[in-house]
XYZ file of C-alpha atoms in Angstrom:
658
model
C 111.320 174.592 96.989
C 110.295 174.510 93.485
C 112.382 173.108 90.233
C 111.546 176.656 88.413
C 113.507 178.476 91.459
C 116.712 176.793 90.723
C 119.517 177.993 88.920
C 118.549 175.719 85.763
C 118.263 176.672 81.937
C 114.302 176.843 80.898
C 114.813 173.926 78.879
C 115.622 171.508 81.802
C 112.950 173.052 83.716
C 110.552 172.118 81.146
C 112.086 168.678 80.851
C 111.532 167.974 84.617
C 108.370 169.502 84.677
C 107.281 167.177 81.958
C 108.126 164.432 84.066
C 106.356 165.278 86.950
C 109.052 166.858 89.000
C 108.043 170.378 89.948
C 108.968 170.398 93.741
C 111.996 169.300 95.358
C 112.010 166.437 98.201
C 113.296 167.742 101.510
C 116.596 165.716 100.964
C 117.181 167.278 97.540
C 116.019 170.846 98.966
C 118.822 170.316 101.538
C 121.348 169.682 99.400
C 120.697 172.766 97.198
C 120.843 174.814 100.338
C 124.406 173.024 101.103
C 125.134 174.759 97.767
C 125.147 171.680 95.101
C 124.074 173.990 92.534
C 126.853 176.400 93.380
C 129.922 174.292 92.842
C 130.035 173.120 96.453
C 131.041 169.324 97.580
C 128.278 167.922 98.996
C 127.595 163.837 100.709
C 123.989 162.913 100.450
C 123.624 160.162 102.547
C 119.583 159.436 102.378
C 117.074 156.221 101.706
C 117.032 154.373 98.440
C 114.220 156.366 96.185
C 114.870 159.729 98.309
C 116.091 161.636 94.775
C 119.568 160.810 94.936
C 120.084 160.926 91.366
C 118.544 164.447 90.688
C 120.997 165.957 93.488
C 123.388 164.468 90.943
C 122.030 165.939 87.727
C 121.732 169.402 89.538
C 125.286 169.527 90.176
C 126.375 168.276 86.737
C 123.844 170.620 85.039
C 125.055 173.656 86.692
C 128.827 173.087 87.022
C 131.240 175.359 85.109
C 132.479 172.532 82.781
C 132.176 168.876 81.929
C 131.146 166.145 84.415
C 131.400 162.476 85.187
C 128.880 160.156 86.896
C 130.687 157.096 88.497
C 128.580 154.299 88.610
C 129.776 151.018 90.911
C 127.761 148.424 88.046
C 127.513 148.197 84.316
C 123.732 148.032 84.198
C 123.649 150.787 86.633
C 125.637 153.021 84.294
C 123.508 151.861 81.324
C 120.389 153.609 83.011
C 121.959 156.617 84.390
C 123.275 157.078 80.722
C 119.783 156.832 79.531
C 118.775 159.372 82.159
C 121.338 162.016 81.085
C 121.311 161.432 77.400
C 117.522 162.115 77.541
C 118.338 165.821 78.851
C 117.636 168.301 76.148
C 120.737 169.569 74.604
C 123.355 167.337 76.822
C 126.018 165.510 74.974
C 126.164 162.224 77.091
C 128.655 159.322 76.601
C 129.047 156.125 78.397
C 131.998 153.912 79.269
C 132.534 150.911 81.325
C 135.055 148.582 79.004
C 138.554 148.733 77.128
C 140.686 149.056 80.125
C 143.830 149.569 77.930
C 142.680 152.746 76.599
C 142.477 156.092 77.524
C 138.989 156.573 76.299
C 139.792 159.965 74.776
C 136.987 160.001 72.322
C 135.150 160.535 75.753
C 136.778 164.343 75.438
C 133.938 167.061 74.496
C 130.615 165.408 76.064
C 129.060 167.296 78.753
C 128.388 164.275 81.026
C 130.436 160.963 80.955
C 128.737 157.890 82.887
C 131.638 155.280 83.628
C 132.537 152.870 86.260
C 135.152 153.282 88.981
C 137.579 150.720 86.966
C 137.037 152.713 83.521
C 138.197 155.777 84.900
C 141.018 154.523 87.083
C 142.344 152.569 83.827
C 141.824 155.780 81.705
C 144.165 157.753 83.878
C 146.581 155.061 83.811
C 146.627 155.037 80.214
C 147.513 159.040 79.781
C 143.643 160.385 79.999
C 143.774 163.854 79.457
C 139.892 164.671 79.478
C 139.683 164.083 83.350
C 141.802 167.225 84.052
C 139.026 169.187 82.215
C 136.580 168.140 84.650
C 134.171 170.796 86.688
C 132.206 168.134 88.650
C 132.046 164.370 89.698
C 129.305 162.755 90.934
C 129.847 159.402 92.732
C 126.807 156.782 93.130
C 126.862 154.365 95.910
C 130.215 155.922 97.790
C 129.310 153.648 100.618
C 130.743 151.020 98.077
C 134.184 152.239 99.219
C 133.570 149.287 102.108
C 133.702 146.665 99.124
C 136.581 144.046 98.624
C 138.038 144.686 95.209
C 135.725 147.702 94.121
C 136.523 149.993 97.009
C 140.078 150.596 96.543
C 139.684 151.643 92.945
C 136.606 153.841 94.021
C 138.856 155.509 96.567
C 142.084 155.674 94.870
C 140.319 156.882 91.771
C 138.393 159.854 93.629
C 141.618 160.995 95.529
C 143.629 160.879 92.072
C 140.596 163.040 90.414
C 140.824 165.682 93.460
C 144.496 165.700 93.521
C 144.804 166.404 89.828
C 141.976 169.087 90.000
C 141.678 170.745 93.331
C 138.958 172.755 92.236
C 136.697 169.872 90.947
C 133.159 169.682 92.940
C 132.726 166.081 94.256
C 128.907 165.042 94.898
C 128.659 161.946 96.616
C 125.590 159.818 96.868
C 125.464 157.274 99.844
C 123.024 154.859 101.243
C 122.241 155.334 104.866
C 125.438 154.387 106.713
C 126.882 154.672 110.404
C 129.637 157.174 109.813
C 128.561 159.474 106.756
C 130.157 162.394 108.374
C 133.663 160.291 107.903
C 133.232 160.517 104.188
C 132.222 164.136 104.336
C 135.000 165.091 106.188
C 137.330 163.200 103.940
C 135.754 164.983 100.738
C 135.608 168.504 102.466
C 131.841 168.300 102.139
C 128.732 169.137 103.467
C 126.868 166.415 104.899
C 123.290 166.139 103.750
C 121.658 163.350 105.819
C 117.826 162.066 106.138
C 115.830 159.287 106.885
C 112.794 161.022 104.431
C 111.468 158.974 102.219
C 108.745 159.870 99.632
C 106.634 156.730 100.572
C 106.416 155.418 104.341
C 108.034 152.528 104.995
C 106.836 149.942 107.341
C 109.271 146.851 108.193
C 108.326 143.794 110.434
C 109.267 140.098 111.023
C 107.130 137.685 109.577
C 106.522 134.430 111.931
C 104.212 131.807 110.334
C 101.267 133.930 108.555
C 101.672 137.036 111.070
C 104.029 140.062 110.408
C 104.564 142.703 113.143
C 105.826 146.093 111.490
C 107.868 148.337 113.302
C 105.137 151.044 113.401
C 102.642 149.173 115.497
C 100.746 147.590 112.519
C 100.005 143.949 111.809
C 99.238 141.644 108.823
C 97.924 138.283 108.586
C 98.109 136.469 105.645
C 96.215 133.137 104.911
C 98.702 129.882 104.627
C 95.859 127.759 103.888
C 96.843 127.292 100.324
C 100.513 127.825 100.828
C 100.587 125.619 103.528
C 102.664 122.168 102.840
C 103.729 123.193 99.137
C 107.258 122.739 100.083
C 106.861 120.543 103.078
C 109.692 117.776 103.713
C 107.913 115.131 102.391
C 107.479 117.200 98.937
C 104.073 115.886 98.458
C 102.046 119.013 98.899
C 100.425 117.405 101.983
C 98.313 120.052 104.387
C 99.441 118.085 107.230
C 103.308 119.350 106.589
C 103.792 122.571 108.647
C 104.323 125.820 106.631
C 107.948 126.446 106.012
C 109.850 129.915 105.181
C 109.057 129.144 101.717
C 105.155 128.882 102.097
C 105.111 132.292 104.526
C 107.025 133.928 101.421
C 104.466 132.729 98.817
C 101.692 133.805 100.953
C 103.239 137.346 101.539
C 103.607 137.346 97.474
C 100.351 136.390 96.935
C 98.699 138.676 99.446
C 100.391 141.817 97.726
C 99.479 140.765 94.268
C 95.833 140.597 95.668
C 95.849 143.685 97.370
C 97.093 145.312 93.561
C 100.687 145.520 94.436
C 103.629 144.177 93.045
C 106.414 142.170 95.042
C 110.081 141.463 95.139
C 111.082 138.253 96.951
C 114.860 138.057 98.300
C 116.815 134.560 98.890
C 119.866 133.270 99.130
C 120.976 131.956 96.158
C 120.463 131.679 92.425
C 118.987 128.006 92.825
C 116.669 129.310 95.559
C 115.747 132.289 93.209
C 114.611 129.969 90.530
C 112.851 127.235 92.663
C 110.744 129.996 94.353
C 110.246 131.455 91.293
C 109.002 128.255 89.820
C 106.708 127.773 93.054
C 104.906 130.918 92.702
C 104.313 130.345 88.791
C 101.449 128.265 90.254
C 99.867 130.499 91.810
C 98.520 132.572 88.741
C 99.548 135.747 89.736
C 99.430 137.352 86.372
C 95.788 136.648 85.969
C 95.480 137.779 89.731
C 97.458 141.283 89.118
C 95.487 141.592 85.717
C 98.779 141.534 83.458
C 98.562 138.031 81.939
C 98.754 139.279 78.001
C 101.628 141.901 78.752
C 103.460 139.190 81.118
C 103.346 136.467 78.004
C 104.794 139.468 75.678
C 107.602 139.649 78.164
C 108.162 135.749 78.116
C 108.277 135.980 74.147
C 110.988 138.578 74.592
C 112.905 136.411 76.921
C 112.721 133.484 74.873
C 114.166 135.117 71.998
C 117.304 136.036 73.848
C 118.567 132.471 73.178
C 117.807 128.952 73.698
C 119.073 127.818 76.672
C 117.297 126.112 79.467
C 117.645 128.792 81.978
C 116.243 131.308 79.309
C 113.005 128.912 78.872
C 112.606 128.566 82.690
C 112.493 132.326 82.989
C 109.924 132.417 79.810
C 107.820 130.018 81.333
C 107.724 131.727 84.940
C 107.050 135.152 82.985
C 104.214 133.768 81.336
C 102.965 133.193 84.915
C 103.798 136.871 85.911
C 106.860 135.890 87.667
C 110.732 136.346 86.911
C 114.152 135.291 88.813
C 116.972 137.560 88.473
C 120.468 136.561 89.393
C 124.146 137.242 87.914
C 123.871 134.069 85.926
C 121.339 135.527 83.521
C 122.458 137.143 80.336
C 122.196 140.887 80.350
C 119.190 140.463 77.809
C 117.411 138.353 80.040
C 117.922 140.830 83.204
C 116.771 143.809 81.073
C 113.508 142.291 80.150
C 112.490 141.197 83.659
C 113.622 144.859 84.695
C 111.615 146.772 82.132
C 108.752 144.242 82.419
C 108.531 144.705 86.437
C 109.158 148.697 85.748
C 106.197 148.692 83.450
C 103.820 146.859 86.130
C 103.711 143.424 83.646
C 104.910 141.436 86.208
C 103.595 140.351 89.805
C 106.981 139.369 91.445
C 110.767 139.074 91.093
C 112.470 136.572 93.034
C 116.068 137.675 93.495
C 119.337 137.277 95.053
C 120.612 140.428 97.043
C 122.599 141.779 94.343
C 119.211 143.240 92.949
C 119.016 145.325 95.951
C 122.277 147.480 94.983
C 121.496 147.486 91.306
C 118.768 149.021 88.929
C 115.497 151.136 90.156
C 112.592 148.540 90.515
C 110.916 149.334 93.392
C 107.736 147.495 94.735
C 104.675 147.677 96.812
C 106.173 144.836 99.397
C 109.489 143.131 99.543
C 109.926 140.151 101.383
C 113.239 138.907 102.825
C 113.145 135.050 102.917
C 116.739 134.502 103.912
C 118.827 136.750 105.943
C 122.014 134.285 106.368
C 124.104 133.586 103.054
C 127.031 130.667 102.759
C 130.249 132.459 103.262
C 133.209 130.102 102.208
C 132.661 127.567 105.056
C 129.570 128.644 107.226
C 126.154 130.552 107.007
C 126.728 134.022 108.013
C 124.200 136.711 108.920
C 123.737 139.666 105.886
C 125.071 142.842 106.682
C 122.701 144.818 107.929
C 123.288 147.677 105.425
C 122.549 145.097 102.603
C 119.227 143.902 104.092
C 117.966 147.482 104.553
C 118.982 148.310 100.864
C 116.569 145.527 100.281
C 113.820 146.777 102.353
C 114.453 150.048 100.853
C 113.009 148.918 97.341
C 109.560 148.814 98.774
C 107.035 151.439 97.990
C 106.954 153.177 94.815
C 106.053 156.982 94.688
C 102.723 158.138 93.104
C 101.554 154.361 93.171
C 101.547 152.968 96.812
C 100.359 154.531 99.851
C 103.376 153.201 101.804
C 105.661 150.216 101.426
C 106.319 146.944 103.433
C 109.309 144.899 104.064
C 109.097 141.646 105.889
C 111.665 139.613 107.229
C 110.824 135.952 107.027
C 111.653 134.037 110.329
C 110.163 131.962 113.081
C 109.686 132.822 116.898
C 113.243 131.488 117.627
C 115.212 134.283 115.687
C 112.354 136.719 115.954
C 114.253 139.005 118.474
C 117.620 138.601 116.585
C 116.142 139.849 113.424
C 114.201 142.867 115.213
C 117.608 143.765 116.824
C 119.772 143.264 113.840
C 117.739 144.885 110.733
C 114.899 146.516 112.480
C 116.696 148.401 115.387
C 120.149 148.141 114.268
C 122.003 150.794 112.649
C 123.594 149.906 109.138
C 127.639 149.508 109.461
C 130.324 152.229 109.283
C 132.013 152.228 105.831
C 135.840 151.369 106.115
C 138.557 151.451 103.401
C 139.589 148.129 102.155
C 142.681 149.994 100.324
C 144.676 148.142 103.034
C 144.227 145.013 101.359
C 147.688 143.831 100.298
C 147.079 142.853 96.854
C 144.709 146.164 96.424
C 147.524 148.360 97.584
C 150.044 146.436 95.621
C 147.909 147.418 92.307
C 147.647 150.867 93.159
C 151.021 151.397 94.437
C 152.478 149.873 90.874
C 149.958 152.351 89.216
C 151.484 155.371 90.948
C 154.721 154.349 90.069
C 154.090 153.320 86.393
C 152.294 156.554 85.824
C 155.088 158.685 86.807
C 152.944 159.893 89.851
C 155.580 158.866 92.213
C 159.372 157.969 92.377
C 160.026 157.211 95.933
C 158.085 155.910 98.737
C 157.856 159.415 100.056
C 155.975 160.416 96.735
C 153.539 157.715 96.972
C 152.634 158.664 100.382
C 151.908 161.766 98.999
C 149.839 160.194 96.144
C 147.605 158.142 98.361
C 147.546 160.935 101.264
C 144.162 162.212 100.220
C 142.657 158.414 100.444
C 140.051 157.467 103.111
C 142.260 154.778 104.072
C 145.192 157.562 104.557
C 142.820 159.474 107.151
C 141.790 155.909 108.975
C 145.112 154.611 109.144
C 147.223 157.676 109.732
C 150.736 158.488 108.009
C 152.533 155.769 110.124
C 149.752 152.873 109.355
C 149.887 154.014 105.593
C 153.906 154.079 105.531
C 154.348 150.762 106.592
C 151.700 149.275 104.096
C 153.326 150.946 101.308
C 156.932 149.695 102.143
C 155.615 146.158 102.561
C 153.873 146.707 98.798
C 156.988 148.230 97.304
C 158.882 145.419 98.431
C 156.637 142.790 97.071
C 156.463 144.412 93.554
C 160.479 144.444 93.555
C 160.600 140.752 94.528
C 157.845 140.309 91.432
C 159.961 141.909 88.903
C 157.558 144.694 88.350
C 159.139 147.778 90.015
C 163.226 148.485 90.339
C 165.021 150.400 92.677
C 167.520 152.664 90.893
C 170.380 154.005 92.968
C 170.502 157.450 93.164
C 173.453 158.066 95.426
C 174.724 156.412 98.442
C 171.721 156.488 100.746
C 168.789 157.155 97.846
C 167.148 155.452 94.999
C 164.491 156.083 93.103
C 161.614 153.853 92.031
C 160.649 152.809 88.571
C 158.186 150.539 86.742
C 159.840 147.579 85.015
C 158.666 146.967 81.317
C 156.651 144.216 82.795
C 155.258 146.796 85.572
C 154.387 149.310 82.800
C 152.507 147.025 80.518
C 150.738 145.381 83.698
C 149.360 148.868 84.938
C 148.349 149.608 81.370
C 146.721 146.485 80.862
C 144.816 147.080 83.876
C 145.503 143.701 85.200
C 146.629 143.163 89.045
C 150.483 142.327 89.512
C 149.548 138.880 90.681
C 147.800 138.182 87.668
C 150.530 139.608 85.448
C 153.278 137.198 87.128
C 151.067 134.389 86.384
C 150.709 135.108 82.654
C 154.530 135.968 82.419
C 155.517 132.598 84.209
C 152.710 130.872 82.032
C 153.823 132.488 78.785
C 157.335 131.162 79.367
C 156.424 127.926 80.034
C 154.099 128.057 76.817
C 156.784 129.684 74.551
C 158.794 126.599 75.529
C 156.350 123.780 74.933
C 156.122 122.227 71.474
C 152.649 121.836 71.301
C 150.827 124.749 72.776
C 147.261 124.994 71.932
C 144.170 127.328 72.795
C 143.702 125.552 75.559
C 146.960 126.337 77.207
C 146.529 130.262 76.437
C 143.098 129.720 78.104
C 144.650 127.831 80.849
C 147.274 130.380 81.576
C 144.968 133.451 81.635
C 142.102 131.516 83.351
C 144.385 130.743 86.521
C 144.924 133.943 87.524
C 142.903 136.491 90.310
C 141.481 138.459 87.466
C 139.447 135.754 86.189
C 135.903 134.826 88.099
C 136.083 131.345 89.441
C 133.752 128.890 87.823
C 132.138 126.584 90.401
C 133.148 123.026 90.646
C 130.422 120.617 91.829
C 131.359 117.580 93.753
C 129.677 115.636 90.873
C 132.135 116.693 87.997
C 134.813 117.156 90.069
C 136.387 113.408 89.291
C 135.817 114.261 85.481
C 137.564 117.380 85.523
C 140.458 115.538 86.927
C 140.832 113.169 84.471
C 140.418 115.916 81.881
C 143.484 117.612 83.351
C 145.411 114.836 83.669
C 144.757 113.606 79.974
C 145.780 116.902 79.037
C 148.825 117.703 81.509
C 151.145 117.957 78.267
C 148.918 121.148 77.133
C 149.035 123.008 80.645
C 151.557 124.938 82.083
C 151.037 124.433 85.412
C 151.825 120.603 86.828
C 148.954 119.137 88.812
C 151.356 118.665 91.933
C 152.923 122.077 91.720
C 149.635 123.830 92.076
C 149.313 126.464 95.229
C 145.687 125.469 95.875
C 144.707 122.601 93.332
C 141.080 123.167 93.949
C 141.338 126.542 92.615
C 143.750 125.629 89.751
C 140.865 122.670 88.961
C 138.367 125.577 88.681
C 140.360 127.317 86.307
C 140.995 124.380 84.074
C 137.266 124.218 83.985
C 137.029 127.474 82.883
C 139.766 127.207 80.312
C 138.019 123.928 79.054
C 134.715 125.973 78.417
C 136.148 128.952 76.601
C 138.219 126.389 74.445
C 135.089 124.444 73.625
C 133.374 127.974 72.606
C 135.521 129.014 70.253
C 135.442 125.548 68.701
C 131.752 126.028 68.085
C 130.143 124.782 71.200
C 126.874 126.525 71.416
C 125.578 128.498 74.438
C 123.127 125.912 75.141
C 125.547 122.919 75.147
C 128.043 124.680 77.280
C 125.368 125.643 79.849
C 123.810 122.057 79.789
C 127.210 120.238 79.950
C 128.792 122.299 82.691
C 126.010 123.669 84.944
C 126.703 127.538 84.300
C 124.434 130.123 83.836
C 124.170 131.575 80.354
C 125.418 135.065 81.759
C 128.334 133.167 83.511
C 129.555 132.012 79.904
C 129.097 135.581 78.758
C 131.432 137.057 81.744
C 134.087 134.527 81.128
C 134.450 135.279 77.333
C 134.594 139.220 78.094
C 137.131 138.259 80.993
C 139.101 136.099 78.840
C 139.189 138.634 75.736
C 140.543 141.031 78.447
C 143.306 138.923 79.525
C 144.346 137.339 76.532
C 144.821 141.174 75.132
C 146.999 141.485 78.436
C 148.893 138.351 77.676
C 150.025 139.521 74.189
C 150.945 142.925 75.497
C 153.269 140.800 78.583
C 154.279 138.390 75.633
C 155.878 141.428 73.356
C 157.285 142.923 76.225
C 158.639 139.912 77.547
C 159.767 139.013 73.989
C 158.268 135.591 73.580
C 156.267 134.195 71.166
C 153.057 131.866 71.924
C 151.044 131.822 68.852
C 148.425 130.177 70.873
C 147.302 133.381 72.537
C 146.763 135.140 69.111
C 144.686 132.190 67.958
C 142.621 132.079 70.973
C 142.199 136.207 71.035
C 141.254 136.250 67.156
C 138.374 133.145 67.876
C 136.642 134.721 71.001
């Protein structure tokens, strides 16, 4: 099937043709046959790099009205926005922030790209533009199973469909175990395929030998790599090769064959360490990209003056980069663009990159298949590893993609069974999580969608969770959520007769929903505001402690070496904090929130990014995210303070100085 045969305007056909898109991939053709260009609901469960975005474009460009493209991540939203903005004659907009606004400025655009959180918050704040949508495309719909993001995606999609029964839904998913369940939920035709534009070989690497699932093998020379990171740390060739040695050899071999490589490790620290190890291999010269890599390094160094930025620049000059959430957005953008432009030989990344932006490579090496999960090391989900491996193979550049899982003889069989032969996990709703359900029950009541538990059940009837749990399970969970919200003074029961009552959001509940904070966050902020209002000397540190000690503020890691110092700081400033040290529900978590509050307070007092990163062992990207969240939560605190009628000038001062 050719692009010119599709019901597209000539300008779009020319646009795609100019970009080399003339013939449809088999999964894309199957989506057309399923009615994606005729307003039909379609779920496409296909591998990475098999053309999912083009399927969404077809739906949005042929829809009889404005469209919405829902992304799970901001970075991905920016990439997709640029894709749609490049389409001739298409007015595209992007929205990923301002959780207390309806986003009415988005009305009138042909395509809006937004995160599910932004769409959900816009609905809570009375957005009318969502009712005019003709089509919604949902990227990474398998993230319905994610702990915090999943319930929001699920409820948002269900709400959009309930408000507009004629809405076309096109959901894009990685290959999962139960795509038919998602398709059934969305009343959609399932397009399921394992076709890829570039064949993928996946294997296990033991020492220097890789056995791929297609029967082929690969051997790499460990001569230079062996002992580079041995137990003695002296580079002695007598040290046996470890997983890092094997990884380094696999990367160097791919580069020597003219290809780029992605290497996945379990943590930020490991990503930096591996990148610095590979930087000594001279990969930029071996791939012939040294001048371009040097230019990328200069660009990265110009983002800020942090040690992290300098580390990254030093690695980039050698044709290698690391990539993790602790980097600033500017740093990540430099790395991603340079890699896509073939100016880098290798990126050493944490698994988050696998579900993020489009950075395909000739070879993918997964050094670590386990990560620390609270109390022990746990195997990575099969779906997550498949997504990493799926990055291997660049259409038009590579004859095939290669993915190697590094292990030893003891785990070879486990790796084969779990990741090579194993099926990815089924997608299961996480809306049943009590905290998530409370959040969305409050939203249903606060927006006026429901006034009784029966009406709440009607609101949630179209969710994936309702399909899985059935009416009885959903009813029991909703009843518990309502009781919790009433106890928290966010919802009230107003008697309407002898045996009847209606539910209504209290003033605090309404503000909580509009400000897009969790009920638990609102309760903590309200309690903190009341305490702060009665304090004679509340400061900006007080305001930051209130908002940082909430579920909506990301934790800031507290190392053992700094724990005693943070304890002393908390004790010395006890009079400025709204929670006493002996009254915390979880002392360690509270101490982490005090650390975050201290960092933010020093930030508004003039401390530089460089100083804070060095003093508190955080990434510059971590600081950016904490500042952004603090702005949001302080805005919510100001609104809640007005709602409950208390004055806390410290909140206003902190907001104005962020």
